[in-house]
Amino acid sequence: MSDTTPSLRVSRRGFIAGTGSIVGLGLLGRTGASAAPAPAPIANGARVPVLVIGTGYGGSVAALRLAQAGVDVHMVEMGMTWDTPGSDGKIFSGMTAPDYRAYWLRTRTKQPISNFLGFPIDRDVPKYTGILDAEDFGGILVYQGRGVGGGSLVNGGMAVTPKRSRFSAILPSVNADEMYNVYYPRANSGLGVNEIDRAWFDTTDCYQYARVGRKHAQRSGFEFVYVPNVYDFNYMKQEAANAVPRSALNTEILYGNNYGKKSLQKTYLAQAKATGRVAISAQHRVTSVSPASGGGYTVAIEQIDTTGAVVANKTVTAARVFFAAGSVGTSKLLVKLRATGALPNLNGEVGKGWGDNGNVMVGRANHLWDPTGSLQSSMPTGGIDNWDAGGAFAEVAPLPTGIETYASFYLSITNTPHRAEFSWNSSAGRVDLNWQTAWKQSSIGMAKSIFDKINSKEGTIYRTDLFGTYKVWGDHLTYHPLGGAVLNKATDNYGRLQGYPGLYAIDGSLIPGNTSVNPFVTITALAERNIEKIIATDL
Ligand code: FAE
């Protein structure tokens, strides 16, 4: 995210054009406008060969590979470009004091850990097209990244390839040999995945919490696995040595990492832009896709400002459209378009098979002789694998408060059987999700297969102060929405949407609800597989 890239100039101009808020104007006043000419965002009436909705993992893979095959691509992203520093000189809000940049169109923060020592920690923020969306479906809060780079802007960078023995349960119709020989390696390389230096892990202060997590896991007989990441561990070492500005060691994660993390803007999207064939319109939201009379598809787009207000309505025509708006974004669009008659031939599988990857969070209170450290790297590097015996893989997560908490904190991914369905609510004019809060009980049971045992072995207890007053489990949310346009059901075995040649789904919506580990490497690898086939046969 260098200040000198062309994309900065593009976005700053888009930002100027789009902004109607005082916050935005104040920002610009301090940073100054670029004199360089900038490509305009997509024009009303434009015709493009390929339009990609969303700039997360699936969309970025599609854009890069299509461009490399000689196809011009236009990407449309509802979030901001995130390449312009605010008045504090930083692009992203810090974690401990979330500001206007932190949340997507909320007036109060919605922090995943809502309480500390029992006290609520959410705060008022100005309504702004911030980076983290906490989308409330009644039964479940779904966290998603908003901006050019999608979830890669806000996630923990954990880049996990699932164990091969579990793959057939994740994507039963996909050839595992091809995935493990070709597409997982291609995805890991494209994402810039790296591994922590174990000797450093064993000594650095910032992973004391993870070493405590490892010790407790192993003493209870669980397997502790090291997890690769897209955060640059060499940069992190320099942070620890105070040689560079801190990001992972400055608690940054949920609202963006100002340094160190190889988000998609630095990997797939940088490569895509370098082809000269990929343009991105940020602060543009797709609202409809329908067959165009002369062939191809008519795409309706709203341009929004930083308050979320619509400042322009555009209609463009695309020969092909890739839905890469994320599991929730793609599912919501497709379910609405089928129900409202824009794409009536989408099949009955659209909207089904949605899962939360079995996410539940929990904290444990350690003894005073087992501190987890006041300095904690915000990038997790290890997990406890009890999938086969108990149905849970628990990431040993940081609790980076800047003070010693004596807490161990975990995000578990569990083998939940529950799948929800999106449906169109015509009276409210929105898409609903029939998730049941009680469904999290099975995930809690699987997570307890690990933590009850550790607590009993260590003589420790659960924290009750992190998710409310006397509430042990963070069972109200997911970071890993998956499904809604499941591969080989709503689409063919390569993401072609049934009933509409030239329409594709290519994101987390293809994966039926669970990946047994953190999902973005699988989303990326599947997109690599599907786009290769689509380029070879459809274009
Ligand atoms: P995604 O990355 O969500 O991109 C979709 C994009 O489409 C977004 O930028 C949207 O703003 C945009 N969009 C949506 N609707 C529209 C529309 N109508 N018009 C235009 N644009 C639209 O999709 N996964 C891991 O593997 N490891 C981790 O450590 C990890 N940590 C996470 C931490 C947090 C806080 C969160 C929220 C997620 C985390 N994840 C992690 C999940 C991961 O980021 C997620 O699975 C992927 O980002 C999903 O990739 P997609 O390509 O499906």
Coordinates of C-alpha atoms in Angstrom, one line a residue, residues 228-535:
P228 CA 1.4 -20.6 8.4
N229 CA 0.3 -17.0 7.9
V230 CA 0.4 -14.3 5.2
Y231 CA 1.8 -11.8 7.7
D232 CA 5.5 -11.3 6.9
F233 CA 7.3 -12.9 9.9
N234 CA 10.6 -11.2 8.9
Y235 CA 8.8 -7.9 9.3
M236 CA 7.4 -9.0 12.6
K237 CA 10.9 -9.8 13.9
Q238 CA 12.0 -6.3 13.0
E239 CA 8.9 -5.0 14.9
A240 CA 10.1 -6.9 17.9
A241 CA 13.5 -5.3 17.5
N242 CA 11.9 -1.9 17.3
A243 CA 13.5 -1.4 13.8
V244 CA 10.2 -0.7 12.0
P245 CA 6.8 0.7 12.8
R246 CA 4.7 -1.9 14.7
S247 CA 1.5 -3.4 13.4
A248 CA 1.0 -7.0 14.6
L249 CA 2.9 -6.0 17.7
N250 CA 0.7 -3.0 18.1
T251 CA -2.5 -5.0 18.5
E252 CA -3.6 -4.3 14.9
I253 CA -5.8 -6.9 13.2
L254 CA -9.6 -6.5 13.0
Y255 CA -9.6 -3.0 11.5
G256 CA -6.7 -3.5 9.2
N257 CA -2.9 -3.9 9.5
N258 CA -1.0 -0.7 8.6
Y259 CA 2.2 -2.7 8.0
G260 CA 3.4 -6.3 7.6
K261 CA 0.4 -8.2 6.3
K262 CA 0.3 -9.4 2.7
S263 CA -3.3 -8.7 2.1
L264 CA -4.6 -9.2 -1.5
Q265 CA -3.8 -5.6 -2.4
K266 CA -0.1 -6.6 -2.2
T267 CA -0.4 -10.0 -3.8
Y268 CA -3.1 -11.1 -6.3
L269 CA -4.5 -7.6 -6.9
A270 CA -1.1 -6.0 -7.3
Q271 CA -0.3 -8.6 -9.9
A272 CA -3.7 -8.2 -11.6
K273 CA -3.3 -4.4 -11.8
A274 CA 0.2 -4.8 -13.2
T275 CA -1.2 -6.6 -16.3
G276 CA -2.9 -3.3 -17.3
R277 CA -6.1 -5.2 -17.9
V278 CA -7.8 -4.9 -14.5
A279 CA -9.7 -1.8 -13.4
I280 CA -11.4 -1.5 -10.0
S281 CA -14.3 0.7 -9.1
A282 CA -14.5 1.1 -5.3
Q283 CA -17.5 2.4 -3.4
H284 CA -19.7 0.8 -6.1
R285 CA -22.3 -1.8 -5.0
V286 CA -23.9 -4.2 -7.4
T287 CA -27.7 -4.5 -6.9
S288 CA -28.9 -6.5 -9.9
V289 CA -27.8 -8.7 -12.7
S290 CA -30.2 -9.8 -15.4
P291 CA -29.9 -11.1 -19.0
A292 CA -29.4 -8.2 -21.5
S293 CA -31.5 -8.2 -24.7
G294 CA -28.5 -8.2 -27.0
G295 CA -26.7 -11.0 -25.1
G296 CA -24.6 -10.8 -21.9
Y297 CA -25.9 -9.3 -18.7
T298 CA -27.2 -6.0 -17.5
V299 CA -25.6 -5.1 -14.2
A300 CA -27.1 -2.4 -12.0
I301 CA -24.7 -0.6 -9.8
E302 CA -25.0 2.1 -7.0
Q303 CA -22.1 4.4 -6.4
I304 CA -22.0 5.3 -2.7
D305 CA -20.3 7.9 -0.6
T306 CA -18.7 7.4 2.8
T307 CA -22.0 7.7 4.6
G308 CA -23.4 4.9 2.5
A309 CA -25.7 7.3 0.5
V310 CA -26.2 6.6 -3.2
V311 CA -24.6 9.3 -5.3
A312 CA -25.1 7.7 -8.7
N313 CA -27.0 4.9 -10.3
K314 CA -25.2 3.1 -13.2
T315 CA -26.1 0.4 -15.6
V316 CA -23.4 -1.5 -17.4
T317 CA -23.4 -4.5 -19.7
A318 CA -21.0 -7.4 -19.2
A319 CA -20.5 -10.5 -21.4
R320 CA -19.7 -12.5 -18.3
V321 CA -20.2 -11.8 -14.6
F322 CA -18.4 -13.5 -11.7
F323 CA -20.1 -13.3 -8.3
A324 CA -17.3 -12.9 -5.8
A325 CA -19.1 -10.9 -3.2
G326 CA -18.3 -13.4 -0.4
S327 CA -20.6 -16.2 0.8
V328 CA -23.1 -13.7 2.2
G329 CA -22.9 -11.1 -0.5
T330 CA -23.2 -13.6 -3.4
S331 CA -25.9 -15.6 -1.7
K332 CA -27.9 -12.4 -0.9
L333 CA -27.7 -11.2 -4.5
L334 CA -28.5 -14.6 -6.1
V335 CA -31.5 -15.3 -3.8
K336 CA -32.9 -11.8 -4.4
L337 CA -32.4 -12.0 -8.1
R338 CA -34.1 -15.4 -8.4
A339 CA -37.1 -14.3 -6.3
T340 CA -37.6 -11.0 -7.9
G341 CA -37.5 -12.3 -11.5
A342 CA -34.2 -11.0 -12.6
L343 CA -32.7 -14.5 -12.8
P344 CA -35.7 -16.7 -12.3
N345 CA -34.0 -19.9 -13.7
L346 CA -31.4 -20.1 -10.9
N347 CA -32.0 -23.5 -9.3
G348 CA -33.5 -24.3 -5.9
E349 CA -30.1 -24.9 -4.4
V350 CA -29.2 -21.2 -4.5
G351 CA -29.3 -19.9 -0.9
K352 CA -28.8 -23.3 0.7
G353 CA -25.9 -25.0 2.4
W354 CA -24.8 -22.0 4.4
G355 CA -22.6 -22.6 7.5
D356 CA -20.6 -20.8 10.1
N357 CA -17.5 -23.1 9.9
G358 CA -18.6 -24.0 13.5
N359 CA -16.9 -20.9 15.0
V360 CA -17.1 -20.4 18.8
M361 CA -14.7 -18.4 21.0
V362 CA -13.7 -19.0 24.6
G363 CA -11.2 -17.6 27.1
R364 CA -9.6 -19.5 30.0
A365 CA -8.3 -17.9 33.2
N366 CA -4.8 -19.1 33.9
H367 CA -3.0 -19.2 37.2
L368 CA -0.8 -16.2 38.2
W369 CA 2.3 -18.3 37.6
D370 CA 1.2 -18.8 33.9
P371 CA 1.2 -15.3 32.4
T372 CA 0.4 -15.0 28.7
G373 CA 2.3 -11.7 28.2
S374 CA 1.4 -8.1 27.9
L375 CA 2.9 -8.0 24.4
Q376 CA 1.0 -10.3 22.1
S377 CA 1.4 -10.6 18.4
S378 CA -2.1 -10.2 16.8
M379 CA -1.3 -12.9 14.2
P380 CA -2.0 -16.4 15.5
T381 CA 0.5 -19.1 14.6
G382 CA -0.8 -22.3 16.1
G383 CA -3.8 -24.4 16.8
I384 CA -4.9 -27.4 18.8
D385 CA -6.1 -30.3 16.5
N386 CA -8.8 -32.5 18.1
W387 CA -10.9 -32.8 14.9
D388 CA -10.9 -36.5 14.5
A389 CA -11.6 -37.3 18.2
G390 CA -13.7 -34.4 19.2
G391 CA -14.7 -32.4 16.1
A392 CA -12.7 -29.2 16.9
F393 CA -9.7 -27.3 15.7
A394 CA -8.9 -24.5 18.0
E395 CA -6.8 -21.6 17.0
V396 CA -4.6 -20.3 19.9
A397 CA -5.7 -16.7 19.5
P398 CA -4.2 -13.5 21.0
L399 CA -5.9 -11.3 23.5
P400 CA -3.8 -8.2 22.7
T401 CA -4.9 -5.7 25.3
G402 CA -1.4 -4.3 26.1
I403 CA -1.7 -5.6 29.7
E404 CA -1.1 -8.9 31.4
T405 CA -4.5 -10.7 31.5
Y406 CA -3.4 -14.2 32.5
A407 CA -6.0 -15.3 29.9
S408 CA -5.7 -17.9 27.1
F409 CA -8.0 -17.2 24.3
Y410 CA -9.2 -19.5 21.5
L411 CA -11.3 -19.4 18.3
S412 CA -12.5 -22.9 17.6
I413 CA -13.6 -24.3 14.2
T414 CA -15.9 -27.2 14.8
N415 CA -17.5 -30.0 12.7
T416 CA -21.0 -28.6 13.1
P417 CA -23.7 -30.4 11.1
H418 CA -26.0 -27.4 10.9
R419 CA -26.7 -25.5 7.6
A420 CA -28.9 -22.5 7.2
E421 CA -30.8 -21.2 4.1
F422 CA -31.1 -17.6 2.8
S423 CA -34.6 -16.6 1.6
W424 CA -36.2 -13.5 0.1
N425 CA -38.4 -11.6 2.5
S426 CA -40.6 -9.8 0.1
S427 CA -42.5 -7.7 2.6
A428 CA -39.3 -6.4 4.2
G429 CA -37.4 -6.3 0.8
R430 CA -34.4 -8.1 2.2
V431 CA -32.8 -11.5 2.4
D432 CA -33.1 -13.4 5.6
L433 CA -31.1 -16.3 7.0
N434 CA -32.8 -19.0 9.1
W435 CA -29.9 -19.6 11.4
Q436 CA -30.9 -21.0 14.9
T437 CA -29.0 -19.7 17.9
A438 CA -29.4 -23.2 19.5
W439 CA -27.3 -24.7 16.7
K440 CA -24.1 -23.4 18.4
Q441 CA -24.6 -25.9 21.2
S442 CA -23.1 -28.7 19.2
S443 CA -20.1 -26.5 18.4
I444 CA -19.7 -25.6 22.1
G445 CA -19.8 -29.3 22.9
M446 CA -17.0 -30.0 20.4
A447 CA -14.9 -27.1 21.7
K448 CA -15.4 -28.4 25.2
S449 CA -13.8 -31.7 24.1
I450 CA -10.6 -29.7 24.2
F451 CA -11.0 -27.1 26.9
D452 CA -12.8 -29.0 29.6
K453 CA -9.9 -31.4 29.5
I454 CA -7.3 -28.7 29.6
N455 CA -9.1 -26.9 32.5
S456 CA -9.3 -30.1 34.4
K457 CA -5.6 -30.9 33.9
E458 CA -4.4 -27.4 34.7
G459 CA -6.9 -26.7 37.5
T460 CA -8.2 -23.6 35.6
I461 CA -11.6 -22.2 34.8
Y462 CA -13.3 -20.5 31.9
R463 CA -13.4 -16.7 31.7
T464 CA -16.9 -15.4 32.1
D465 CA -16.3 -11.7 31.4
L466 CA -15.5 -11.4 27.7
F467 CA -18.8 -11.8 26.0
G468 CA -21.1 -10.3 28.6
T469 CA -21.6 -10.7 32.3
Y470 CA -21.1 -14.3 33.3
K471 CA -21.1 -15.6 29.7
V472 CA -18.5 -18.2 28.8
W473 CA -18.9 -18.8 25.1
G474 CA -18.6 -16.4 22.2
D475 CA -21.3 -18.2 20.3
H476 CA -23.1 -15.2 18.7
L477 CA -20.9 -14.8 15.6
T478 CA -18.9 -16.2 12.8
Y479 CA -15.8 -14.9 10.9
H480 CA -16.0 -17.7 8.4
P481 CA -19.3 -17.6 6.4
L482 CA -19.3 -20.4 3.8
G483 CA -21.9 -21.7 1.3
G484 CA -25.1 -20.4 -0.2
A485 CA -24.2 -21.2 -3.8
V486 CA -22.7 -24.6 -3.2
L487 CA -20.4 -26.2 -5.9
N488 CA -22.0 -29.0 -7.9
K489 CA -25.4 -28.0 -6.5
A490 CA -26.3 -24.4 -7.2
T491 CA -23.5 -24.4 -9.8
D492 CA -21.9 -27.1 -11.9
N493 CA -18.6 -28.6 -10.6
Y494 CA -16.6 -25.4 -11.7
G495 CA -18.9 -22.6 -10.4
R496 CA -21.0 -22.0 -13.5
L497 CA -24.4 -21.0 -12.3
Q498 CA -27.1 -23.4 -13.5
G499 CA -29.4 -21.8 -16.0
Y500 CA -27.3 -18.8 -17.0
P501 CA -24.3 -19.3 -19.3
G502 CA -21.6 -16.6 -18.5
L503 CA -22.6 -16.3 -14.8
Y504 CA -20.2 -17.8 -12.3
A505 CA -19.8 -18.0 -8.5
I506 CA -16.2 -18.0 -7.4
D507 CA -15.9 -17.3 -3.7
G508 CA -16.7 -18.8 -0.3
S509 CA -20.3 -19.3 -1.4
L510 CA -19.2 -22.4 -3.2
I511 CA -18.0 -24.2 -0.1
P512 CA -20.7 -26.1 1.8
G513 CA -20.5 -24.6 5.3
N514 CA -17.2 -25.9 6.7
T515 CA -13.5 -26.3 5.8
S516 CA -12.3 -27.9 9.1
V517 CA -9.7 -25.1 9.4
N518 CA -9.6 -21.4 8.5
P519 CA -11.0 -21.0 5.0
F520 CA -9.2 -18.5 2.8
V521 CA -6.6 -20.9 1.4
T522 CA -9.3 -23.3 0.3
I523 CA -11.4 -20.5 -1.2
T524 CA -8.3 -19.3 -3.1
A525 CA -7.3 -22.8 -4.2
L526 CA -10.8 -23.7 -5.4
A527 CA -10.9 -20.4 -7.3
E528 CA -7.6 -21.2 -9.0
R529 CA -9.0 -24.6 -10.0
N530 CA -12.3 -23.3 -11.3
I531 CA -10.9 -20.3 -13.2
E532 CA -8.4 -22.5 -15.0
K533 CA -11.2 -24.7 -16.3
I534 CA -13.4 -21.7 -17.2
I535 CA -10.6 -20.0 -19.2

